[in-house]
Amino acid sequence: MLDCPSGVDVSSSALRFLAQQLRRHRHEIGSRWRRLSAGRQALLTLAHLRVGHTYAQLAAGFGVGTTTAYRYVTEAVEFLAALAPSLADAVRTASVKAYLVLDRTLLPIDRIAADRPFYSGKHKKHGMNVQVLADPLGRLLWASPALPGAVHDVRAAREHGIVDALTEAGIKCWADKGYRGAGGTVRILCWGRWETLSAGQKAVNRSHAKIRALVERAIATRKSWWLLRKLRCSTTRITKLVQAVLTLGDG
């Protein structure tokens, strides 16, 4: 029986998946006795990602040291991140889709006002810029490495090679005004104030907004993982955390 001192709102399929992967990983590296079984390590990791428990809380709840809790979580997160789809994987998957939706999400971080590179003027807060691609059903296909929040969306898309990859594959992509000037196959809203747009342009923008709403709901679902709501770790670890959550799905 796998239990946790506090409730973890996560599906049994996600728990079984992670436990099986960790068992396979332990077998491959020849790991022998450990303080926690693969199932308990999986539950400990999900408690950290889903509920946001600190390492001290995890250590107390699972009867291990704080260092051990940190090591177990780090191992599992790095393993999950390695399983996350790459941009090339997402493009191959998207080749049979009608289109993709490109958007950004800002993951809030624990930074002070002096950390200007991490401050997003759009969101008026410090965070990390993560680009995401979703299919027409709103399922996330890929999440980019995290960049400082001050990085503009179109610059981030170009830096990650998103625009070039989609253009080369001939995949249409819908995005918001933050990607103005991206070029390629990226399509944005009709530019201008609402009252100055023609009836046709307004209809296009309404349709565009409905399409983009799918990816926004997908992003909101991923943020049900409490750790992503306010990250207090080193910014160098955020990319792997995001990729780990992407691998686990909606939980």
PDB file of C-alpha atoms in Angstrom:
ATOM      1  CA  MET A   1       0.000   0.000   0.000  1.00  0.00           C
ATOM      2  CA  LEU A   2       1.348   3.444  -0.987  1.00  0.00           C
ATOM      3  CA  ASP A   3       0.246   6.243   1.291  1.00  0.00           C
ATOM      4  CA  CYS A   4       1.384   9.723   2.196  1.00  0.00           C
ATOM      5  CA  PRO A   5       0.977  11.702   5.434  1.00  0.00           C
ATOM      6  CA  SER A   6      -1.020  14.326   3.502  1.00  0.00           C
ATOM      7  CA  GLY A   7      -3.390  14.016   0.560  1.00  0.00           C
ATOM      8  CA  VAL A   8      -1.802  14.092  -2.894  1.00  0.00           C
ATOM      9  CA  ASP A   9      -4.316  14.918  -5.619  1.00  0.00           C
ATOM     10  CA  VAL A  10      -2.716  12.871  -8.360  1.00  0.00           C
ATOM     11  CA  SER A  11      -3.930   9.983 -10.491  1.00  0.00           C
ATOM     12  CA  SER A  12      -2.919   6.422  -9.702  1.00  0.00           C
ATOM     13  CA  SER A  13      -1.733   6.069 -13.315  1.00  0.00           C
ATOM     14  CA  ALA A  14       0.855   8.830 -12.827  1.00  0.00           C
ATOM     15  CA  LEU A  15       2.024   7.180  -9.607  1.00  0.00           C
ATOM     16  CA  ARG A  16       2.279   3.747 -11.241  1.00  0.00           C
ATOM     17  CA  PHE A  17       4.075   5.185 -14.270  1.00  0.00           C
ATOM     18  CA  LEU A  18       6.707   6.939 -12.178  1.00  0.00           C
ATOM     19  CA  ALA A  19       7.157   3.956  -9.854  1.00  0.00           C
ATOM     20  CA  GLN A  20       7.683   1.605 -12.814  1.00  0.00           C
ATOM     21  CA  GLN A  21      10.167   3.966 -14.436  1.00  0.00           C
ATOM     22  CA  LEU A  22      12.129   4.299 -11.195  1.00  0.00           C
ATOM     23  CA  ARG A  23      12.237   0.517 -10.729  1.00  0.00           C
ATOM     24  CA  ARG A  24      13.598   0.142 -14.250  1.00  0.00           C
ATOM     25  CA  HIS A  25      16.105   2.933 -13.631  1.00  0.00           C
ATOM     26  CA  ARG A  26      17.328   1.330 -10.391  1.00  0.00           C
ATOM     27  CA  HIS A  27      17.755  -1.996 -12.158  1.00  0.00           C
ATOM     28  CA  GLU A  28      19.720  -0.397 -15.012  1.00  0.00           C
ATOM     29  CA  ILE A  29      22.155   1.404 -12.701  1.00  0.00           C
ATOM     30  CA  GLY A  30      22.490  -1.618 -10.418  1.00  0.00           C
ATOM     31  CA  SER A  31      21.100   0.148  -7.357  1.00  0.00           C
ATOM     32  CA  ARG A  32      20.659  -2.141  -4.370  1.00  0.00           C
ATOM     33  CA  TRP A  33      19.122  -1.389  -0.981  1.00  0.00           C
ATOM     34  CA  ARG A  34      17.556   2.030  -0.411  1.00  0.00           C
ATOM     35  CA  ARG A  35      15.678   3.664   2.444  1.00  0.00           C
ATOM     36  CA  LEU A  36      12.568   3.952   0.281  1.00  0.00           C
ATOM     37  CA  SER A  37      11.146   1.598  -2.329  1.00  0.00           C
ATOM     38  CA  ALA A  38      10.590   2.846  -5.882  1.00  0.00           C
ATOM     39  CA  GLY A  39       6.894   3.290  -5.107  1.00  0.00           C
ATOM     40  CA  ARG A  40       7.596   5.403  -2.027  1.00  0.00           C
ATOM     41  CA  GLN A  41      10.160   7.469  -3.926  1.00  0.00           C
ATOM     42  CA  ALA A  42       7.560   8.087  -6.640  1.00  0.00           C
ATOM     43  CA  LEU A  43       5.011   9.189  -4.034  1.00  0.00           C
ATOM     44  CA  LEU A  44       7.558  11.451  -2.347  1.00  0.00           C
ATOM     45  CA  THR A  45       8.368  13.088  -5.695  1.00  0.00           C
ATOM     46  CA  LEU A  46       4.707  13.634  -6.567  1.00  0.00           C
ATOM     47  CA  ALA A  47       4.067  15.136  -3.128  1.00  0.00           C
ATOM     48  CA  HIS A  48       6.810  17.668  -3.861  1.00  0.00           C
ATOM     49  CA  LEU A  49       5.656  18.488  -7.395  1.00  0.00           C
ATOM     50  CA  ARG A  50       1.900  18.339  -6.921  1.00  0.00           C
ATOM     51  CA  VAL A  51       1.482  19.713  -3.409  1.00  0.00           C
ATOM     52  CA  GLY A  52       4.681  21.720  -3.084  1.00  0.00           C
ATOM     53  CA  HIS A  53       5.885  20.065   0.120  1.00  0.00           C
ATOM     54  CA  THR A  54       9.336  21.223   1.180  1.00  0.00           C
ATOM     55  CA  TYR A  55      12.193  18.768   1.604  1.00  0.00           C
ATOM     56  CA  ALA A  56      11.930  19.123   5.388  1.00  0.00           C
ATOM     57  CA  GLN A  57       8.233  18.219   5.277  1.00  0.00           C
ATOM     58  CA  LEU A  58       8.913  15.279   2.983  1.00  0.00           C
ATOM     59  CA  ALA A  59      11.714  14.053   5.221  1.00  0.00           C
ATOM     60  CA  ALA A  60       9.474  14.143   8.283  1.00  0.00           C
ATOM     61  CA  GLY A  61       6.555  12.484   6.508  1.00  0.00           C
ATOM     62  CA  PHE A  62       8.539   9.673   4.905  1.00  0.00           C
ATOM     63  CA  GLY A  63      10.979   9.047   7.754  1.00  0.00           C
ATOM     64  CA  VAL A  64      14.167   9.939   5.891  1.00  0.00           C
ATOM     65  CA  GLY A  65      16.750  12.705   6.146  1.00  0.00           C
ATOM     66  CA  THR A  66      16.310  16.032   4.368  1.00  0.00           C
ATOM     67  CA  THR A  67      19.338  15.317   2.186  1.00  0.00           C
ATOM     68  CA  THR A  68      17.880  11.940   1.224  1.00  0.00           C
ATOM     69  CA  ALA A  69      14.537  13.529   0.316  1.00  0.00           C
ATOM     70  CA  TYR A  70      16.318  16.087  -1.857  1.00  0.00           C
ATOM     71  CA  ARG A  71      18.392  13.397  -3.558  1.00  0.00           C
ATOM     72  CA  TYR A  72      15.352  11.213  -4.271  1.00  0.00           C
ATOM     73  CA  VAL A  73      13.330  14.085  -5.724  1.00  0.00           C
ATOM     74  CA  THR A  74      16.238  15.340  -7.829  1.00  0.00           C
ATOM     75  CA  GLU A  75      16.882  11.867  -9.228  1.00  0.00           C
ATOM     76  CA  ALA A  76      13.241  11.358 -10.168  1.00  0.00           C
ATOM     77  CA  VAL A  77      12.849  14.843 -11.688  1.00  0.00           C
ATOM     78  CA  GLU A  78      15.984  14.450 -13.825  1.00  0.00           C
ATOM     79  CA  PHE A  79      14.800  11.040 -14.996  1.00  0.00           C
ATOM     80  CA  LEU A  80      11.343  12.376 -15.929  1.00  0.00           C
ATOM     81  CA  ALA A  81      12.857  15.397 -17.675  1.00  0.00           C
ATOM     82  CA  ALA A  82      14.939  13.097 -19.855  1.00  0.00           C
ATOM     83  CA  LEU A  83      11.698  11.442 -21.038  1.00  0.00           C
ATOM     84  CA  ALA A  84      10.069  14.744 -22.040  1.00  0.00           C
ATOM     85  CA  PRO A  85       9.481  15.244 -25.794  1.00  0.00           C
ATOM     86  CA  SER A  86      11.914  17.451 -27.701  1.00  0.00           C
ATOM     87  CA  LEU A  87      10.906  20.135 -30.193  1.00  0.00           C
ATOM     88  CA  ALA A  88      11.688  17.693 -33.012  1.00  0.00           C
ATOM     89  CA  ASP A  89       9.372  15.124 -31.381  1.00  0.00           C
ATOM     90  CA  ALA A  90       6.597  17.719 -31.137  1.00  0.00           C
ATOM     91  CA  VAL A  91       7.021  18.713 -34.780  1.00  0.00           C
ATOM     92  CA  ARG A  92       6.807  15.076 -35.883  1.00  0.00           C
ATOM     93  CA  THR A  93       3.651  14.601 -33.833  1.00  0.00           C
ATOM     94  CA  ALA A  94       2.223  17.837 -35.231  1.00  0.00           C
ATOM     95  CA  SER A  95       2.761  16.716 -38.826  1.00  0.00           C
ATOM     96  CA  VAL A  96      -0.595  14.906 -38.700  1.00  0.00           C
ATOM     97  CA  LYS A  97      -2.390  17.786 -36.963  1.00  0.00           C
ATOM     98  CA  ALA A  98      -4.301  20.578 -38.684  1.00  0.00           C
ATOM     99  CA  TYR A  99      -2.363  23.240 -36.769  1.00  0.00           C
ATOM    100  CA  LEU A 100      -0.613  24.050 -33.501  1.00  0.00           C
ATOM    101  CA  VAL A 101      -1.042  26.770 -30.915  1.00  0.00           C
ATOM    102  CA  LEU A 102       2.003  28.622 -29.591  1.00  0.00           C
ATOM    103  CA  ASP A 103       1.873  30.482 -26.300  1.00  0.00           C
ATOM    104  CA  ARG A 104       4.006  31.466 -23.348  1.00  0.00           C
ATOM    105  CA  THR A 105       3.488  31.015 -19.656  1.00  0.00           C
ATOM    106  CA  LEU A 106       5.247  32.974 -16.951  1.00  0.00           C
ATOM    107  CA  LEU A 107       6.200  30.845 -13.961  1.00  0.00           C
ATOM    108  CA  PRO A 108       6.440  33.116 -10.885  1.00  0.00           C
ATOM    109  CA  ILE A 109       9.731  32.911  -9.015  1.00  0.00           C
ATOM    110  CA  ASP A 110      11.027  34.130  -5.670  1.00  0.00           C
ATOM    111  CA  ARG A 111      13.103  37.153  -6.713  1.00  0.00           C
ATOM    112  CA  ILE A 112      13.573  40.727  -5.532  1.00  0.00           C
ATOM    113  CA  ALA A 113      13.061  43.959  -7.458  1.00  0.00           C
ATOM    114  CA  ALA A 114      16.779  44.205  -8.270  1.00  0.00           C
ATOM    115  CA  ASP A 115      16.598  41.093 -10.450  1.00  0.00           C
ATOM    116  CA  ARG A 116      15.496  42.995 -13.555  1.00  0.00           C
ATOM    117  CA  PRO A 117      16.282  40.241 -16.090  1.00  0.00           C
ATOM    118  CA  PHE A 118      13.564  38.125 -14.476  1.00  0.00           C
ATOM    119  CA  TYR A 119      10.921  40.869 -14.350  1.00  0.00           C
ATOM    120  CA  SER A 120       8.126  40.627 -16.913  1.00  0.00           C
ATOM    121  CA  GLY A 121       6.685  44.020 -17.773  1.00  0.00           C
ATOM    122  CA  LYS A 122       3.665  42.307 -19.330  1.00  0.00           C
ATOM    123  CA  HIS A 123       2.761  40.401 -16.167  1.00  0.00           C
ATOM    124  CA  LYS A 124       4.218  42.899 -13.668  1.00  0.00           C
ATOM    125  CA  LYS A 125       6.029  40.182 -11.732  1.00  0.00           C
ATOM    126  CA  HIS A 126       9.260  38.194 -11.648  1.00  0.00           C
ATOM    127  CA  GLY A 127       9.244  34.871 -13.409  1.00  0.00           C
ATOM    128  CA  MET A 128      10.580  32.540 -16.058  1.00  0.00           C
ATOM    129  CA  ASN A 129       9.378  32.554 -19.665  1.00  0.00           C
ATOM    130  CA  VAL A 130       8.394  29.093 -20.916  1.00  0.00           C
ATOM    131  CA  GLN A 131       7.143  28.616 -24.486  1.00  0.00           C
ATOM    132  CA  VAL A 132       4.603  25.844 -25.095  1.00  0.00           C
ATOM    133  CA  LEU A 133       3.093  24.146 -28.134  1.00  0.00           C
ATOM    134  CA  ALA A 134      -0.352  22.540 -27.997  1.00  0.00           C
ATOM    135  CA  ASP A 135      -2.414  20.566 -30.502  1.00  0.00           C
ATOM    136  CA  PRO A 136      -5.990  21.428 -31.613  1.00  0.00           C
ATOM    137  CA  LEU A 137      -7.403  19.501 -28.640  1.00  0.00           C
ATOM    138  CA  GLY A 138      -5.414  21.578 -26.159  1.00  0.00           C
ATOM    139  CA  ARG A 139      -2.912  18.856 -25.282  1.00  0.00           C
ATOM    140  CA  LEU A 140       0.573  20.159 -24.575  1.00  0.00           C
ATOM    141  CA  LEU A 141       3.117  18.651 -26.942  1.00  0.00           C
ATOM    142  CA  TRP A 142       6.258  20.478 -25.863  1.00  0.00           C
ATOM    143  CA  ALA A 143       7.608  22.948 -23.328  1.00  0.00           C
ATOM    144  CA  SER A 144      10.760  24.980 -23.935  1.00  0.00           C
ATOM    145  CA  PRO A 145      13.729  25.540 -21.645  1.00  0.00           C
ATOM    146  CA  ALA A 146      12.967  28.391 -19.246  1.00  0.00           C
ATOM    147  CA  LEU A 147      14.284  31.873 -20.014  1.00  0.00           C
ATOM    148  CA  PRO A 148      14.244  34.992 -17.786  1.00  0.00           C
ATOM    149  CA  GLY A 149      10.828  36.665 -17.694  1.00  0.00           C
ATOM    150  CA  ALA A 150      12.092  39.851 -19.332  1.00  0.00           C
ATOM    151  CA  VAL A 151      12.723  37.997 -22.606  1.00  0.00           C
ATOM    152  CA  HIS A 152      10.098  38.951 -25.205  1.00  0.00           C
ATOM    153  CA  ASP A 153       7.944  36.149 -26.612  1.00  0.00           C
ATOM    154  CA  VAL A 154       8.996  36.487 -30.241  1.00  0.00           C
ATOM    155  CA  ARG A 155      12.660  36.553 -29.232  1.00  0.00           C
ATOM    156  CA  ALA A 156      12.193  33.431 -27.116  1.00  0.00           C
ATOM    157  CA  ALA A 157      10.443  31.634 -29.993  1.00  0.00           C
ATOM    158  CA  ARG A 158      13.306  32.433 -32.332  1.00  0.00           C
ATOM    159  CA  GLU A 159      15.973  31.536 -29.784  1.00  0.00           C
ATOM    160  CA  HIS A 160      14.431  28.114 -29.246  1.00  0.00           C
ATOM    161  CA  GLY A 161      14.141  27.578 -33.011  1.00  0.00           C
ATOM    162  CA  ILE A 162      10.359  27.203 -32.874  1.00  0.00           C
ATOM    163  CA  VAL A 163       9.564  29.433 -35.854  1.00  0.00           C
ATOM    164  CA  ASP A 164      12.163  27.797 -38.118  1.00  0.00           C
ATOM    165  CA  ALA A 165      11.134  24.263 -37.128  1.00  0.00           C
ATOM    166  CA  LEU A 166       7.431  24.870 -37.796  1.00  0.00           C
ATOM    167  CA  THR A 167       8.125  26.698 -41.049  1.00  0.00           C
ATOM    168  CA  GLU A 168      10.378  23.941 -42.374  1.00  0.00           C
ATOM    169  CA  ALA A 169       7.698  21.374 -41.535  1.00  0.00           C
ATOM    170  CA  GLY A 170       4.962  23.535 -43.087  1.00  0.00           C
ATOM    171  CA  ILE A 171       2.872  23.473 -39.908  1.00  0.00           C
ATOM    172  CA  LYS A 172       0.460  26.355 -39.338  1.00  0.00           C
ATOM    173  CA  CYS A 173       0.686  27.882 -35.888  1.00  0.00           C
ATOM    174  CA  TRP A 174      -1.632  30.307 -34.079  1.00  0.00           C
ATOM    175  CA  ALA A 175      -0.202  32.760 -31.551  1.00  0.00           C
ATOM    176  CA  ASP A 176      -1.059  36.028 -29.785  1.00  0.00           C
ATOM    177  CA  LYS A 177       0.191  39.557 -30.491  1.00  0.00           C
ATOM    178  CA  GLY A 178       3.348  38.913 -28.505  1.00  0.00           C
ATOM    179  CA  TYR A 179       4.656  37.046 -31.546  1.00  0.00           C
ATOM    180  CA  ARG A 180       4.171  39.892 -33.991  1.00  0.00           C
ATOM    181  CA  GLY A 181       6.898  39.796 -36.614  1.00  0.00           C
ATOM    182  CA  ALA A 182       7.749  36.129 -36.046  1.00  0.00           C
ATOM    183  CA  GLY A 183       7.064  35.338 -39.682  1.00  0.00           C
ATOM    184  CA  GLY A 184       7.060  31.854 -41.145  1.00  0.00           C
ATOM    185  CA  THR A 185       3.845  29.921 -40.551  1.00  0.00           C
ATOM    186  CA  VAL A 186       3.011  31.772 -37.313  1.00  0.00           C
ATOM    187  CA  ARG A 187      -0.358  33.547 -37.496  1.00  0.00           C
ATOM    188  CA  ILE A 188      -1.381  36.264 -35.046  1.00  0.00           C
ATOM    189  CA  LEU A 189      -4.459  38.411 -34.446  1.00  0.00           C
ATOM    190  CA  CYS A 190      -5.332  41.217 -36.837  1.00  0.00           C
ATOM    191  CA  TRP A 191      -3.422  44.234 -35.543  1.00  0.00           C
ATOM    192  CA  GLY A 192      -5.158  47.423 -34.404  1.00  0.00           C
ATOM    193  CA  ARG A 193      -7.694  48.777 -31.945  1.00  0.00           C
ATOM    194  CA  TRP A 194     -10.956  46.841 -31.823  1.00  0.00           C
ATOM    195  CA  GLU A 195     -13.094  49.785 -32.949  1.00  0.00           C
ATOM    196  CA  THR A 196     -10.904  50.357 -36.018  1.00  0.00           C
ATOM    197  CA  LEU A 197     -11.077  46.759 -37.260  1.00  0.00           C
ATOM    198  CA  SER A 198     -13.420  45.735 -40.042  1.00  0.00           C
ATOM    199  CA  ALA A 199     -16.225  43.218 -39.458  1.00  0.00           C
ATOM    200  CA  GLY A 200     -14.147  40.538 -41.154  1.00  0.00           C
ATOM    201  CA  GLN A 201     -11.088  41.281 -39.024  1.00  0.00           C
ATOM    202  CA  LYS A 202     -13.183  41.144 -35.856  1.00  0.00           C
ATOM    203  CA  ALA A 203     -14.563  37.733 -36.909  1.00  0.00           C
ATOM    204  CA  VAL A 204     -11.015  36.494 -37.529  1.00  0.00           C
ATOM    205  CA  ASN A 205      -9.902  37.693 -34.093  1.00  0.00           C
ATOM    206  CA  ARG A 206     -12.871  36.029 -32.378  1.00  0.00           C
ATOM    207  CA  SER A 207     -12.078  32.724 -34.086  1.00  0.00           C
ATOM    208  CA  HIS A 208      -8.402  33.140 -33.222  1.00  0.00           C
ATOM    209  CA  ALA A 209      -9.233  33.744 -29.550  1.00  0.00           C
ATOM    210  CA  LYS A 210     -11.353  30.572 -29.384  1.00  0.00           C
ATOM    211  CA  ILE A 211      -8.490  28.504 -30.789  1.00  0.00           C
ATOM    212  CA  ARG A 212      -5.952  29.954 -28.363  1.00  0.00           C
ATOM    213  CA  ALA A 213      -8.272  29.376 -25.403  1.00  0.00           C
ATOM    214  CA  LEU A 214      -7.471  25.661 -25.694  1.00  0.00           C
ATOM    215  CA  VAL A 215      -3.796  26.078 -24.894  1.00  0.00           C
ATOM    216  CA  GLU A 216      -4.574  28.516 -22.089  1.00  0.00           C
ATOM    217  CA  ARG A 217      -6.748  25.863 -20.432  1.00  0.00           C
ATOM    218  CA  ALA A 218      -3.954  23.318 -20.901  1.00  0.00           C
ATOM    219  CA  ILE A 219      -1.477  25.661 -19.205  1.00  0.00           C
ATOM    220  CA  ALA A 220      -3.920  26.261 -16.356  1.00  0.00           C
ATOM    221  CA  THR A 221      -4.211  22.490 -15.864  1.00  0.00           C
ATOM    222  CA  ARG A 222      -0.436  22.125 -15.609  1.00  0.00           C
ATOM    223  CA  LYS A 223      -0.397  24.820 -12.929  1.00  0.00           C
ATOM    224  CA  SER A 224      -2.498  22.540 -10.746  1.00  0.00           C
ATOM    225  CA  TRP A 225       0.961  21.251  -9.884  1.00  0.00           C
ATOM    226  CA  TRP A 226       1.459  23.601  -6.934  1.00  0.00           C
ATOM    227  CA  LEU A 227       5.229  23.760  -7.237  1.00  0.00           C
ATOM    228  CA  LEU A 228       4.864  25.683 -10.523  1.00  0.00           C
ATOM    229  CA  ARG A 229       2.698  28.370  -8.919  1.00  0.00           C
ATOM    230  CA  LYS A 230       5.591  29.891  -6.984  1.00  0.00           C
ATOM    231  CA  LEU A 231       9.055  28.517  -7.631  1.00  0.00           C
ATOM    232  CA  ARG A 232      11.592  29.088  -4.853  1.00  0.00           C
ATOM    233  CA  CYS A 233      14.394  26.963  -6.244  1.00  0.00           C
ATOM    234  CA  SER A 234      17.386  27.948  -8.352  1.00  0.00           C
ATOM    235  CA  THR A 235      16.376  29.161 -11.815  1.00  0.00           C
ATOM    236  CA  THR A 236      18.737  26.559 -13.293  1.00  0.00           C
ATOM    237  CA  ARG A 237      16.427  23.776 -12.061  1.00  0.00           C
ATOM    238  CA  ILE A 238      13.177  25.165 -13.480  1.00  0.00           C
ATOM    239  CA  THR A 239      13.548  23.707 -16.966  1.00  0.00           C
ATOM    240  CA  LYS A 240      13.809  20.162 -15.622  1.00  0.00           C
ATOM    241  CA  LEU A 241      10.863  20.690 -13.270  1.00  0.00           C
ATOM    242  CA  VAL A 242       8.683  21.868 -16.158  1.00  0.00           C
ATOM    243  CA  GLN A 243       9.765  18.951 -18.342  1.00  0.00           C
ATOM    244  CA  ALA A 244       9.082  16.501 -15.515  1.00  0.00           C
ATOM    245  CA  VAL A 245       5.532  17.817 -15.113  1.00  0.00           C
ATOM    246  CA  LEU A 246       5.053  17.666 -18.904  1.00  0.00           C
ATOM    247  CA  THR A 247       6.087  14.006 -18.863  1.00  0.00           C
ATOM    248  CA  LEU A 248       3.634  13.190 -16.076  1.00  0.00           C
ATOM    249  CA  GLY A 249       0.763  14.880 -17.913  1.00  0.00           C
ATOM    250  CA  ASP A 250      -2.313  16.191 -16.097  1.00  0.00           C
ATOM    251  CA  GLY A 251      -1.692  13.936 -13.115  1.00  0.00           C
TER     252      GLY A 251
END
